[in-house]
PDB file of N, CA and C and ligand atoms in Angstrom:
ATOM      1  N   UNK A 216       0.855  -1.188   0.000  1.00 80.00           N
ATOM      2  CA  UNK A 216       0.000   0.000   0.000  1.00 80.00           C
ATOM      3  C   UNK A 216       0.895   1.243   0.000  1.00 80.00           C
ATOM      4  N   UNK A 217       0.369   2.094  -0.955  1.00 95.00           N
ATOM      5  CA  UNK A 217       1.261   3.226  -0.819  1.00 95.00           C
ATOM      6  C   UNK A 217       1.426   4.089   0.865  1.00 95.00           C
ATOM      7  N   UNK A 218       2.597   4.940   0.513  1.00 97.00           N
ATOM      8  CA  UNK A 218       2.322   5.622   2.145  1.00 97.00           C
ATOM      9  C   UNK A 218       1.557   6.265   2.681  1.00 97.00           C
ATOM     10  N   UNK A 219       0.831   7.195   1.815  1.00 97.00           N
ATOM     11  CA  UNK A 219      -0.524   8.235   1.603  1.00 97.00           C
ATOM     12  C   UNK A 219      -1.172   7.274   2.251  1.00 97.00           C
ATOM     13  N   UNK A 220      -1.489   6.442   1.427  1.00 98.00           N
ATOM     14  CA  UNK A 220      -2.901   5.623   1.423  1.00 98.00           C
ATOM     15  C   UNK A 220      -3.354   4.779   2.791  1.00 98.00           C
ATOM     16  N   UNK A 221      -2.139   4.558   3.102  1.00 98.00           N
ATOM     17  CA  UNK A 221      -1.779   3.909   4.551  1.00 98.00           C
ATOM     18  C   UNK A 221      -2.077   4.832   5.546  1.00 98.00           C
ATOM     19  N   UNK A 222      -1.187   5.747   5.613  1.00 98.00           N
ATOM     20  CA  UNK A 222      -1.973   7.206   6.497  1.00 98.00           C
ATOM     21  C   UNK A 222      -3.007   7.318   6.460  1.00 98.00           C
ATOM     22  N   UNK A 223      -3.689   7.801   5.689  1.00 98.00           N
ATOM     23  CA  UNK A 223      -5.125   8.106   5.267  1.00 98.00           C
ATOM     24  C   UNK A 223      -6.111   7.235   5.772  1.00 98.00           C
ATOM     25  N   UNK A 224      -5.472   5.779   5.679  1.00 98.00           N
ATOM     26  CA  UNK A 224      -6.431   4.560   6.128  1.00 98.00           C
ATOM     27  C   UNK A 224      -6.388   4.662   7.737  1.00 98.00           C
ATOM     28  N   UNK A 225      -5.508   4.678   8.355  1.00 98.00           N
ATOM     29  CA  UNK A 225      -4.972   4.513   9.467  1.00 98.00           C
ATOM     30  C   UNK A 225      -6.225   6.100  10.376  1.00 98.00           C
ATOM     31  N   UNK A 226      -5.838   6.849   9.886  1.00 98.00           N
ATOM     32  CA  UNK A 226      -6.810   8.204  10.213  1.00 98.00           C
ATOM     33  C   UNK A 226      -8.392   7.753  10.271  1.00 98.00           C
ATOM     34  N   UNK A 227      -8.710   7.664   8.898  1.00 98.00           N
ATOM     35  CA  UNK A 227      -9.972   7.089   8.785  1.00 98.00           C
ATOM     36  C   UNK A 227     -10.613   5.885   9.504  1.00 98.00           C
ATOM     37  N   UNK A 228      -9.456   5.149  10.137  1.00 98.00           N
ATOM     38  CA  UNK A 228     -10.276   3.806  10.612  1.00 98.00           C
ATOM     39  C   UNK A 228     -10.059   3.942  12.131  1.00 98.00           C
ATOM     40  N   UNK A 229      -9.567   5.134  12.821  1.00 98.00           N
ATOM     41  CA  UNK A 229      -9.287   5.162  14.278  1.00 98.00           C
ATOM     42  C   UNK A 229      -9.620   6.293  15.012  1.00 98.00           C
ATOM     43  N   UNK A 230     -10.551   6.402  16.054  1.00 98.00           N
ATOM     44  CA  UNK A 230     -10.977   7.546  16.581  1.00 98.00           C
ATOM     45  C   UNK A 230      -9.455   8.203  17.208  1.00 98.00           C
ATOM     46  N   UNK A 231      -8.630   7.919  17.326  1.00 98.00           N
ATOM     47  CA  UNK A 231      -7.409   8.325  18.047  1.00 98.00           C
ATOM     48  C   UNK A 231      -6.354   7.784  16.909  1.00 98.00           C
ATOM     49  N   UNK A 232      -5.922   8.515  16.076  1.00 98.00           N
ATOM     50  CA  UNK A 232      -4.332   7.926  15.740  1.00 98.00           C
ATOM     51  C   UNK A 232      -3.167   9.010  15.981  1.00 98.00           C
ATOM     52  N   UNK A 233      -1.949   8.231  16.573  1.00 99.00           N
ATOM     53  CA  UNK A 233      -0.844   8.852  16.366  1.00 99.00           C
ATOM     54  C   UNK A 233       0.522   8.209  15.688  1.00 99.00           C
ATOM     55  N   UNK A 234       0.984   9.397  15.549  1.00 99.00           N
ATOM     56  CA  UNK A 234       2.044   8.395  14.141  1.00 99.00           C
ATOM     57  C   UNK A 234       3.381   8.828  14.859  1.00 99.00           C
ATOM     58  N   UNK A 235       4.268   8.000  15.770  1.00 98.00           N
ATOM     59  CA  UNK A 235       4.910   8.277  16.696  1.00 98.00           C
ATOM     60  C   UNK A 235       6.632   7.649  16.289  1.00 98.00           C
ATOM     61  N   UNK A 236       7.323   8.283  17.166  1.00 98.00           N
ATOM     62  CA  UNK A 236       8.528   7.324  16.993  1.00 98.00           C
ATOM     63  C   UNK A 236       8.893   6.801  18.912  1.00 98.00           C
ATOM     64  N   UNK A 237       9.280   6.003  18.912  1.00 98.00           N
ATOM     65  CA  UNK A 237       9.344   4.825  20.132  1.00 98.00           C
ATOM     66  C   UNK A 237      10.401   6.100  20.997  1.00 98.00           C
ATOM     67  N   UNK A 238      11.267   6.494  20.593  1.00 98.00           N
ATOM     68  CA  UNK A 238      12.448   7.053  21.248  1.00 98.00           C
ATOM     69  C   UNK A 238      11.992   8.819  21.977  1.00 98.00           C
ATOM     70  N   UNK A 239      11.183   9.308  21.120  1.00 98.00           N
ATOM     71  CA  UNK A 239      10.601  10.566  21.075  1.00 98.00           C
ATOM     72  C   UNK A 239       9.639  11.216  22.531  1.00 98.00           C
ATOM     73  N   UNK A 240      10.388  11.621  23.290  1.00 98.00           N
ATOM     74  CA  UNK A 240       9.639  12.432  24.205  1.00 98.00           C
ATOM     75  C   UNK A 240       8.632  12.747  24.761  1.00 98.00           C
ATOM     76  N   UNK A 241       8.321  13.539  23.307  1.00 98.00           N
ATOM     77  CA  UNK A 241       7.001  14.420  23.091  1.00 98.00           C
ATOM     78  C   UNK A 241       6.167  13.119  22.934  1.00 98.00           C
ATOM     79  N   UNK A 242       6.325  11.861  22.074  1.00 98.00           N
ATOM     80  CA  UNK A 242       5.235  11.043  21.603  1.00 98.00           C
ATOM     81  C   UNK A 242       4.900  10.132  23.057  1.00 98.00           C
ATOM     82  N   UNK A 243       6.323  10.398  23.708  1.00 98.00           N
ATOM     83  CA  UNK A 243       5.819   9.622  25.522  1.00 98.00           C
ATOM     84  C   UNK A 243       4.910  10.165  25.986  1.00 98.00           C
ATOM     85  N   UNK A 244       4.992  11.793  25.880  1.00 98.00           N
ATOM     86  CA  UNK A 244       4.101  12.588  26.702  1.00 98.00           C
ATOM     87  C   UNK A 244       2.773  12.248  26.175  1.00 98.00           C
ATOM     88  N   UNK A 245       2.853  12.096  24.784  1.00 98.00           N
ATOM     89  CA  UNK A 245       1.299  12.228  24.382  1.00 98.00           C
ATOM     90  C   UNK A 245       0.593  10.998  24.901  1.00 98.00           C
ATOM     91  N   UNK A 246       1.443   9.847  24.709  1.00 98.00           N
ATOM     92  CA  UNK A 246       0.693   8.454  24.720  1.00 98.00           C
ATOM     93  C   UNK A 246       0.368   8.147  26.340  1.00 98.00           C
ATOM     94  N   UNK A 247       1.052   8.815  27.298  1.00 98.00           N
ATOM     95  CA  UNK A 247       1.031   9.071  28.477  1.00 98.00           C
ATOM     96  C   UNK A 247      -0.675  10.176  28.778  1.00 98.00           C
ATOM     97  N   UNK A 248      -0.403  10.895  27.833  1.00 98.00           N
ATOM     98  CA  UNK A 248      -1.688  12.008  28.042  1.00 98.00           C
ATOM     99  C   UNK A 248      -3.224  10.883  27.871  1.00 98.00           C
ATOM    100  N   UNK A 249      -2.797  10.299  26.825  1.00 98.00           N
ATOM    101  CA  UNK A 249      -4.323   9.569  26.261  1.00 98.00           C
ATOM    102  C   UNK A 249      -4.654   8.208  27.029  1.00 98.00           C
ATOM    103  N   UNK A 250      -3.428   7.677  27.823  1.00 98.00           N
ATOM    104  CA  UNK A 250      -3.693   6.567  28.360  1.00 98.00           C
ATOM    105  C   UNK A 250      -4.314   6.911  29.572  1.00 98.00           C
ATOM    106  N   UNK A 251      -3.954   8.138  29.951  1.00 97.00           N
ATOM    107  CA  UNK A 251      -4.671   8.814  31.411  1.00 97.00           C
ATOM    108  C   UNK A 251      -5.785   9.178  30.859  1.00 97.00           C
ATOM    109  N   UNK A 252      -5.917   9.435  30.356  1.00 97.00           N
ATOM    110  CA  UNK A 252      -7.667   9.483  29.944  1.00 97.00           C
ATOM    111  C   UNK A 252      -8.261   8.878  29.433  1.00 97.00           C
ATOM    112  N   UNK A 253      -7.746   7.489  29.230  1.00 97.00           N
ATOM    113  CA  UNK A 253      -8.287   6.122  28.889  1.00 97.00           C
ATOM    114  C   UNK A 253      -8.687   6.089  27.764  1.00 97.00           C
ATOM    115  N   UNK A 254      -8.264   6.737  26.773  1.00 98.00           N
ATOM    116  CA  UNK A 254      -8.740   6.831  25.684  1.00 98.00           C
ATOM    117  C   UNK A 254      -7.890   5.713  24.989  1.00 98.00           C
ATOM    118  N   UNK A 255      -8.617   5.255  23.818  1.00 97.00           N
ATOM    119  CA  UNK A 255      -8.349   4.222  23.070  1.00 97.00           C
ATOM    120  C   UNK A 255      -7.422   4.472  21.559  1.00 97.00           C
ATOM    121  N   UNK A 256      -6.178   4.469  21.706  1.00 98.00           N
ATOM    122  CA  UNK A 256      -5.451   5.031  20.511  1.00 98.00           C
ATOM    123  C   UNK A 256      -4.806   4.097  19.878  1.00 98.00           C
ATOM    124  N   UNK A 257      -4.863   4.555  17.792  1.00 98.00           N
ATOM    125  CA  UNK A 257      -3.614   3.831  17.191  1.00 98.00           C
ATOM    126  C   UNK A 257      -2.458   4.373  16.947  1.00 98.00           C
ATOM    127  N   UNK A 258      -1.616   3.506  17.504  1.00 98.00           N
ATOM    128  CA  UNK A 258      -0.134   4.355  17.700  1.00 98.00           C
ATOM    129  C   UNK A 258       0.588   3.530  17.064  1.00 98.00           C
ATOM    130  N   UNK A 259       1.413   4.509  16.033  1.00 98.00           N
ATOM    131  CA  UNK A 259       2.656   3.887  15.177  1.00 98.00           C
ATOM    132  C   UNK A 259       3.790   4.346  15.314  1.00 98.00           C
ATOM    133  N   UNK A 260       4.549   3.264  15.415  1.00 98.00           N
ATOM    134  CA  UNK A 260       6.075   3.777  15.921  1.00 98.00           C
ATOM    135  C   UNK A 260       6.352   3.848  14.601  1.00 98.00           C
ATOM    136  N   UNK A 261       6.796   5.097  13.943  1.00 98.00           N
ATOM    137  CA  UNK A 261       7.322   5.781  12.582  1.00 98.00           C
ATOM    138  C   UNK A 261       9.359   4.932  12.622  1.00 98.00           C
ATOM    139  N   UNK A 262       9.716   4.705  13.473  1.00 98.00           N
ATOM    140  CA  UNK A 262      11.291   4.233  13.760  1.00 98.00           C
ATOM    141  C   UNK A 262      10.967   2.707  13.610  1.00 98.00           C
ATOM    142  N   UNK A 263       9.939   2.111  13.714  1.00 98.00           N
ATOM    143  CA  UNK A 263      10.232   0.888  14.389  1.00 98.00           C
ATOM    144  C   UNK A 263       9.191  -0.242  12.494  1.00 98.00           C
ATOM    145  N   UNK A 264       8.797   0.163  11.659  1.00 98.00           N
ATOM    146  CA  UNK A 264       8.636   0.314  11.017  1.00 98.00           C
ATOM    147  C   UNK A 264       8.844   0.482   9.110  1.00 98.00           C
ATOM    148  N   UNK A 265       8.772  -0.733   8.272  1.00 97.00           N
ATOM    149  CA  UNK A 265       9.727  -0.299   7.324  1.00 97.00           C
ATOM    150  C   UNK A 265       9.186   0.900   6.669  1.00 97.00           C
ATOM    151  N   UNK A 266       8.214   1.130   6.278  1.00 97.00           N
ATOM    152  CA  UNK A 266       7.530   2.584   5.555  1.00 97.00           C
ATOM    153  C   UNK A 266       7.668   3.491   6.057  1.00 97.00           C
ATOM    154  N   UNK A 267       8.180   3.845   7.246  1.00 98.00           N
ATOM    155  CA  UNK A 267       8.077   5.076   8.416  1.00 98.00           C
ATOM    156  C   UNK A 267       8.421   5.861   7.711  1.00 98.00           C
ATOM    157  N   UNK A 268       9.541   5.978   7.320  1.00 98.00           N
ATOM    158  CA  UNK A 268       9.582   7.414   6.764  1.00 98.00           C
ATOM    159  C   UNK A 268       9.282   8.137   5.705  1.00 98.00           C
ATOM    160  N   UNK A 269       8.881   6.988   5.044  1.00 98.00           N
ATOM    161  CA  UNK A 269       7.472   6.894   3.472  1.00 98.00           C
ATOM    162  C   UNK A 269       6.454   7.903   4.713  1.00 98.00           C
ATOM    163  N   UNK A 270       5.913   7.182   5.069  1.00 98.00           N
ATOM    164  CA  UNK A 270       4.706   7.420   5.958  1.00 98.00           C
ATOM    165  C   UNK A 270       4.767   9.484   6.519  1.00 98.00           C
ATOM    166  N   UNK A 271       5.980   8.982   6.874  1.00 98.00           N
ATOM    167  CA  UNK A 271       6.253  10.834   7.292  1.00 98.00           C
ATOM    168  C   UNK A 271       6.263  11.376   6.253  1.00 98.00           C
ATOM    169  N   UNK A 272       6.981  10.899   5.431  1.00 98.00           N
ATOM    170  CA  UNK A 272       6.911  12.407   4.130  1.00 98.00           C
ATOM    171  C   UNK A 272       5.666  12.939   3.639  1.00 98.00           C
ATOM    172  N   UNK A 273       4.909  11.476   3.901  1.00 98.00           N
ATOM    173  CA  UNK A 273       3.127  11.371   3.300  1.00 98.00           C
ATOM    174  C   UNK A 273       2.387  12.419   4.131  1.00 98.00           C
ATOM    175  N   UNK A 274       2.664  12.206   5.536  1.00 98.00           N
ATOM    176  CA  UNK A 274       2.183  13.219   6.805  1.00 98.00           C
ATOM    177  C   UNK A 274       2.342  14.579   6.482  1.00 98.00           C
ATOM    178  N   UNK A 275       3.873  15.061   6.174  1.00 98.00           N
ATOM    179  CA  UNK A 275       4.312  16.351   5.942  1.00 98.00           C
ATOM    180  C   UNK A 275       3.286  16.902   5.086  1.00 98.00           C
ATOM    181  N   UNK A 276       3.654  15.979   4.285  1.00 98.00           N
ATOM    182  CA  UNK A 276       2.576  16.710   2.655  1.00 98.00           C
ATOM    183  C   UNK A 276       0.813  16.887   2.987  1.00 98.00           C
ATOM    184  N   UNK A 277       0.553  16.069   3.676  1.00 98.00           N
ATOM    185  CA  UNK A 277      -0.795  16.068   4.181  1.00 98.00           C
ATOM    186  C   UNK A 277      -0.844  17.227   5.254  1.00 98.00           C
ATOM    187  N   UNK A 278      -0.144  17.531   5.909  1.00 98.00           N
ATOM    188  CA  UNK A 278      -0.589  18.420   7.034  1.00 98.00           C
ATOM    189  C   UNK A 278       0.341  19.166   7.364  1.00 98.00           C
ATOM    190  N   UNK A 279       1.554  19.566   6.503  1.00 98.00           N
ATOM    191  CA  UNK A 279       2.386  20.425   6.551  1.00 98.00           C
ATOM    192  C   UNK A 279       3.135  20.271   7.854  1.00 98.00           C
ATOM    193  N   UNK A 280       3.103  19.106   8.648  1.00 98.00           N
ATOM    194  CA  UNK A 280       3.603  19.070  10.033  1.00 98.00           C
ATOM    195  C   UNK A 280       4.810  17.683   9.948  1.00 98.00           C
ATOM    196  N   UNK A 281       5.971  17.947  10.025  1.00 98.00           N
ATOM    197  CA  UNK A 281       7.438  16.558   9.911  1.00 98.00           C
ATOM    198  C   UNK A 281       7.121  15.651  11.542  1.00 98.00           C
ATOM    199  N   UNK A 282       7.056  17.314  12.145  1.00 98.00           N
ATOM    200  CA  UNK A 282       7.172  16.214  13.688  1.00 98.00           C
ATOM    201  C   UNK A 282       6.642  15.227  14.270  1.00 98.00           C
ATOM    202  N   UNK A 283       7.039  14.135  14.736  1.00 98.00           N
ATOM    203  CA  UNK A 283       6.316  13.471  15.569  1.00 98.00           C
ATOM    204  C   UNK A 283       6.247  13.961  17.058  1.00 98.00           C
ATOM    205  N   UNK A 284       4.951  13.833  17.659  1.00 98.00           N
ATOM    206  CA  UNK A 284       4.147  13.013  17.503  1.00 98.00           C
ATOM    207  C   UNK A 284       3.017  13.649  16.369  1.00 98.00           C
ATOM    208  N   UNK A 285       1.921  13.253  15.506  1.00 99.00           N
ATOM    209  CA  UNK A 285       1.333  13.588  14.283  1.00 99.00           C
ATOM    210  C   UNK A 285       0.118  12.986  14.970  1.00 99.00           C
ATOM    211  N   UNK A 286      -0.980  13.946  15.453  1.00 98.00           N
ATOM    212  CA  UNK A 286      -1.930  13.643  16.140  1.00 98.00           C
ATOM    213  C   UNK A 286      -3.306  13.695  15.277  1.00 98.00           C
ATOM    214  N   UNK A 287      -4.564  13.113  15.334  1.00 98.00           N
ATOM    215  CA  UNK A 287      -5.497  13.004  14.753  1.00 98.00           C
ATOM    216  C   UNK A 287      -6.934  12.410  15.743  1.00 98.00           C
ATOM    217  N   UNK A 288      -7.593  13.194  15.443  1.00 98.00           N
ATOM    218  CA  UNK A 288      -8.846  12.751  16.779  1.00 98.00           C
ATOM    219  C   UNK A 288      -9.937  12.655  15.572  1.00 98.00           C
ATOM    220  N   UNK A 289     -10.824  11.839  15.115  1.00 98.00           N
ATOM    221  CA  UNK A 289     -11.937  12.084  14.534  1.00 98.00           C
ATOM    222  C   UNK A 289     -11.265  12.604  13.023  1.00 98.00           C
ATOM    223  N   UNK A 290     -10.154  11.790  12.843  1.00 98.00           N
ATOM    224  CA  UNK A 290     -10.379  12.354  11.324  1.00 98.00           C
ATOM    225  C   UNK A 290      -9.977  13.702  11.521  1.00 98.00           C
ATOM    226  N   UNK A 291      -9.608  14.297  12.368  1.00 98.00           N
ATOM    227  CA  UNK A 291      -9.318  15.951  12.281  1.00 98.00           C
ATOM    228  C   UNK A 291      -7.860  16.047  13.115  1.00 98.00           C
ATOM    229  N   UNK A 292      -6.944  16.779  12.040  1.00 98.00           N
ATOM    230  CA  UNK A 292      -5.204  17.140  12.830  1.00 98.00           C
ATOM    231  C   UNK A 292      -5.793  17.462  13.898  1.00 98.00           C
ATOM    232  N   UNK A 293      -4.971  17.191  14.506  1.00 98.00           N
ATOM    233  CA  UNK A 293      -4.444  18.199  16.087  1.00 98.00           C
ATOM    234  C   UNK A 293      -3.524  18.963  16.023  1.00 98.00           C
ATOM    235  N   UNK A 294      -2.479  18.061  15.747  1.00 98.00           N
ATOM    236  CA  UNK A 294      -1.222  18.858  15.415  1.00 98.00           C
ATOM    237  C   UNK A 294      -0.123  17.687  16.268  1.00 98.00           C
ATOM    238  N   UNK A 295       0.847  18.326  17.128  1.00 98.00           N
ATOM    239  CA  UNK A 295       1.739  17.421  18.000  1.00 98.00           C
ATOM    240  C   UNK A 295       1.607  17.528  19.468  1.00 98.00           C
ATOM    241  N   UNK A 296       2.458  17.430  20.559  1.00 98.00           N
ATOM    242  CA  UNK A 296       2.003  17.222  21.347  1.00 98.00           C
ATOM    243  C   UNK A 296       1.670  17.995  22.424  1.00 98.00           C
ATOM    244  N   UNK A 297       2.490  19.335  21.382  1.00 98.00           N
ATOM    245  CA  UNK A 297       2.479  20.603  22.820  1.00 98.00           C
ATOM    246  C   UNK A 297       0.906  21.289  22.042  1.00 98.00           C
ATOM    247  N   UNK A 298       0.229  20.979  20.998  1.00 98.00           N
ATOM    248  CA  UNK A 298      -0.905  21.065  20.556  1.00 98.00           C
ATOM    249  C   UNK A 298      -1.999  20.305  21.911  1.00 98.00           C
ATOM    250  N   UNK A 299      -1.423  19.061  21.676  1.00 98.00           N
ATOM    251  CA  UNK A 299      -2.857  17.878  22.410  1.00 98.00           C
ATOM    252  C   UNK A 299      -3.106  18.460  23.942  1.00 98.00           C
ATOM    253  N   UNK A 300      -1.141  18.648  24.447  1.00 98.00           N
ATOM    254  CA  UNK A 300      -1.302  19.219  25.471  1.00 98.00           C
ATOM    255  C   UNK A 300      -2.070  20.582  25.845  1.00 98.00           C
ATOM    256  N   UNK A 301      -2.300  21.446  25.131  1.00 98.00           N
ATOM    257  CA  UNK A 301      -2.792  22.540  24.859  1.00 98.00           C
ATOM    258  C   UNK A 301      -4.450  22.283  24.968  1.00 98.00           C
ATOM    259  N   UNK A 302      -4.899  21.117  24.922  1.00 97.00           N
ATOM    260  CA  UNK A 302      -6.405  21.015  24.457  1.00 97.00           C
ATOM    261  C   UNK A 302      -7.022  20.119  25.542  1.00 97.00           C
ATOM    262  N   UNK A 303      -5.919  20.238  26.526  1.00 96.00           N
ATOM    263  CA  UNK A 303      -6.109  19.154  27.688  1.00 96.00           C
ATOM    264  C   UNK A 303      -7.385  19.074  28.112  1.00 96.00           C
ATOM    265  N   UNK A 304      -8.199  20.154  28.497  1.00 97.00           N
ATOM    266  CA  UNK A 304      -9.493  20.595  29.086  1.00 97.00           C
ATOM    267  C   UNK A 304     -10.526  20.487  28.183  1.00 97.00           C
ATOM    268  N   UNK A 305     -10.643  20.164  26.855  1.00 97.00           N
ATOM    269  CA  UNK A 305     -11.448  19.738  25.983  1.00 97.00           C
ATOM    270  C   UNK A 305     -11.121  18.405  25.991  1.00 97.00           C
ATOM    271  N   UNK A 306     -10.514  17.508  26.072  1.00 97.00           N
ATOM    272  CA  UNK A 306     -10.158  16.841  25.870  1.00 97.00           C
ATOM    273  C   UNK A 306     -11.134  15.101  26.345  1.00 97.00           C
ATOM    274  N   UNK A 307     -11.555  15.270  27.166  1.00 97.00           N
ATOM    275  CA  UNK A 307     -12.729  14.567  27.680  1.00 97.00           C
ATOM    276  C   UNK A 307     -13.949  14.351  26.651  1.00 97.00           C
ATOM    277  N   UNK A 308     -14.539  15.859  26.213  1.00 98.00           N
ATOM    278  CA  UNK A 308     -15.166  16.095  25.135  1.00 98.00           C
ATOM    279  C   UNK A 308     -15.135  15.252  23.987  1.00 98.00           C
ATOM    280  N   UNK A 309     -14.006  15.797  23.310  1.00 98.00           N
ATOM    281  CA  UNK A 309     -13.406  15.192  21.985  1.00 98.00           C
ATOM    282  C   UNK A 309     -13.514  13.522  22.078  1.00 98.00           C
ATOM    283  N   UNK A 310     -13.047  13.339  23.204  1.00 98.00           N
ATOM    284  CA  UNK A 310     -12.333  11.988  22.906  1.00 98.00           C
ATOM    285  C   UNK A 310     -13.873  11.024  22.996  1.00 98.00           C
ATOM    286  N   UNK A 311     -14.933  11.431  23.523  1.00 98.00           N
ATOM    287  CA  UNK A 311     -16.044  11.195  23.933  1.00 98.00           C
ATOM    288  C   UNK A 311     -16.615  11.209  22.200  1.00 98.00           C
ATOM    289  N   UNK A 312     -17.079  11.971  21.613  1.00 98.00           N
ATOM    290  CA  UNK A 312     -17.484  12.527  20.593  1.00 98.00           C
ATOM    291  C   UNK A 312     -16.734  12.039  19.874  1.00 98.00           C
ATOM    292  N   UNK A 313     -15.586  11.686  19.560  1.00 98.00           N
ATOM    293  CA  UNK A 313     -14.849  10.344  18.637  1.00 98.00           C
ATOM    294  C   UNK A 313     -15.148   8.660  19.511  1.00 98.00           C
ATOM    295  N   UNK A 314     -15.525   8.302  20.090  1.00 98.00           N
ATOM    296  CA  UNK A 314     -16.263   7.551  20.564  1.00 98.00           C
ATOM    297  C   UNK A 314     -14.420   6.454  21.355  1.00 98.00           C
ATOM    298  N   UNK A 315     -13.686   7.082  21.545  1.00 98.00           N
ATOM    299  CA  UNK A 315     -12.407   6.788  21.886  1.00 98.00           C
ATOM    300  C   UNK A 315     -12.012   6.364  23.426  1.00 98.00           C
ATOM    301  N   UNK A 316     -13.300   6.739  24.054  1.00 97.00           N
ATOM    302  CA  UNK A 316     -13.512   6.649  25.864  1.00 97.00           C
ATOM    303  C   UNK A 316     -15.252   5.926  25.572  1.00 97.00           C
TER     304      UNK A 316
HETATM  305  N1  LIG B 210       6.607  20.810  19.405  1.00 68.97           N
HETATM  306  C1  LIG B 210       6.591  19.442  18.953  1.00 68.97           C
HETATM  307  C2  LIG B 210       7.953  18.812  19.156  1.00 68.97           C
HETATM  308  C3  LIG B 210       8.064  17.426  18.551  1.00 68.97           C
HETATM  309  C4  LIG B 210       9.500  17.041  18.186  1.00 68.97           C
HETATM  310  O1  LIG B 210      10.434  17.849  18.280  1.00 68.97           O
HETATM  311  N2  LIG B 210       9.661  15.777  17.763  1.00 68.97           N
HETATM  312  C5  LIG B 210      10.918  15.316  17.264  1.00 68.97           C
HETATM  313  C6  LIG B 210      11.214  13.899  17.786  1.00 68.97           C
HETATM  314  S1  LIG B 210      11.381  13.849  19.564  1.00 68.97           S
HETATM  315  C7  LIG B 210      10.861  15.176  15.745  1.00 68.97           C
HETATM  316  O2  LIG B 210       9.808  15.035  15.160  1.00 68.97           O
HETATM  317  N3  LIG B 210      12.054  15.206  15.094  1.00 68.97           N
HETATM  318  C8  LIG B 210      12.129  15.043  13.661  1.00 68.97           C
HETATM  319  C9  LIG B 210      12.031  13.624  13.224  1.00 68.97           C
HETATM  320  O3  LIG B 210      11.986  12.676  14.059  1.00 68.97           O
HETATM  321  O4  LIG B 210      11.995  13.414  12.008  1.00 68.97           O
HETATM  322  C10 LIG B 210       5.472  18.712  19.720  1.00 68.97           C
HETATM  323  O5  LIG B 210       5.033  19.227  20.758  1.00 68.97           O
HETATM  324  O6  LIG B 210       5.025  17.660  19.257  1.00 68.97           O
END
């Protein structure tokens, strides 16, 4: 499957996806953020992965964003993680309304 298409699928078929690398900080913090709120996420380690970085370039081009973590709630960017973190207090909401809790 191409890398687009894979992204795209991956978005479309998960109330929570993130497109992460295993080593990355920020993608601890996030996966740390969503597991405390019990939310139900697909998480891809972009490092751990042979397409990963197919997959990122696909991301970039899709949402103008390289970094991981590459967040998506409902089919809709977030952005990364100082974004998700940013939305903490909605966040109950959203994740509710993507049916993810
Ligand atoms: N402000 C970003 C920072 C994310 C960031 O710097 N991620 C690093 C990995 S820890 C990154 O994407 N580096 C480029 C790369 O891995 O290709 C956020 O909050 O998500």
């Amino acid at each position: 499957m191409a890398a687009k298409t894979k992204a795209q699928d991956i978005i479309d078929n998960n109330a929570v996806a993130v497109f992460s690398k295993s080593y990355c900080p920020y993608c601890k913090a996030t996966k740390s953020l969503l597991s405390e709120m019990g939310a139900k996420a697909y998480i891809i380690e972009l490092d751990q992965v042979d397409d990963g970085a197919a997959i990122q370039d696909a991301l970039e081009e899709m949402t103008h964003q390289r970094s991981v973590p590459n967040i998506f709630i409902a089919k809709k960017h977030i952005g990364g993680n100082s974004d998700l973190q940013g939305k903490k207090s909605q966040l109950p909401k959203m994740l509710k309304e993507a049916h993810a809790v």
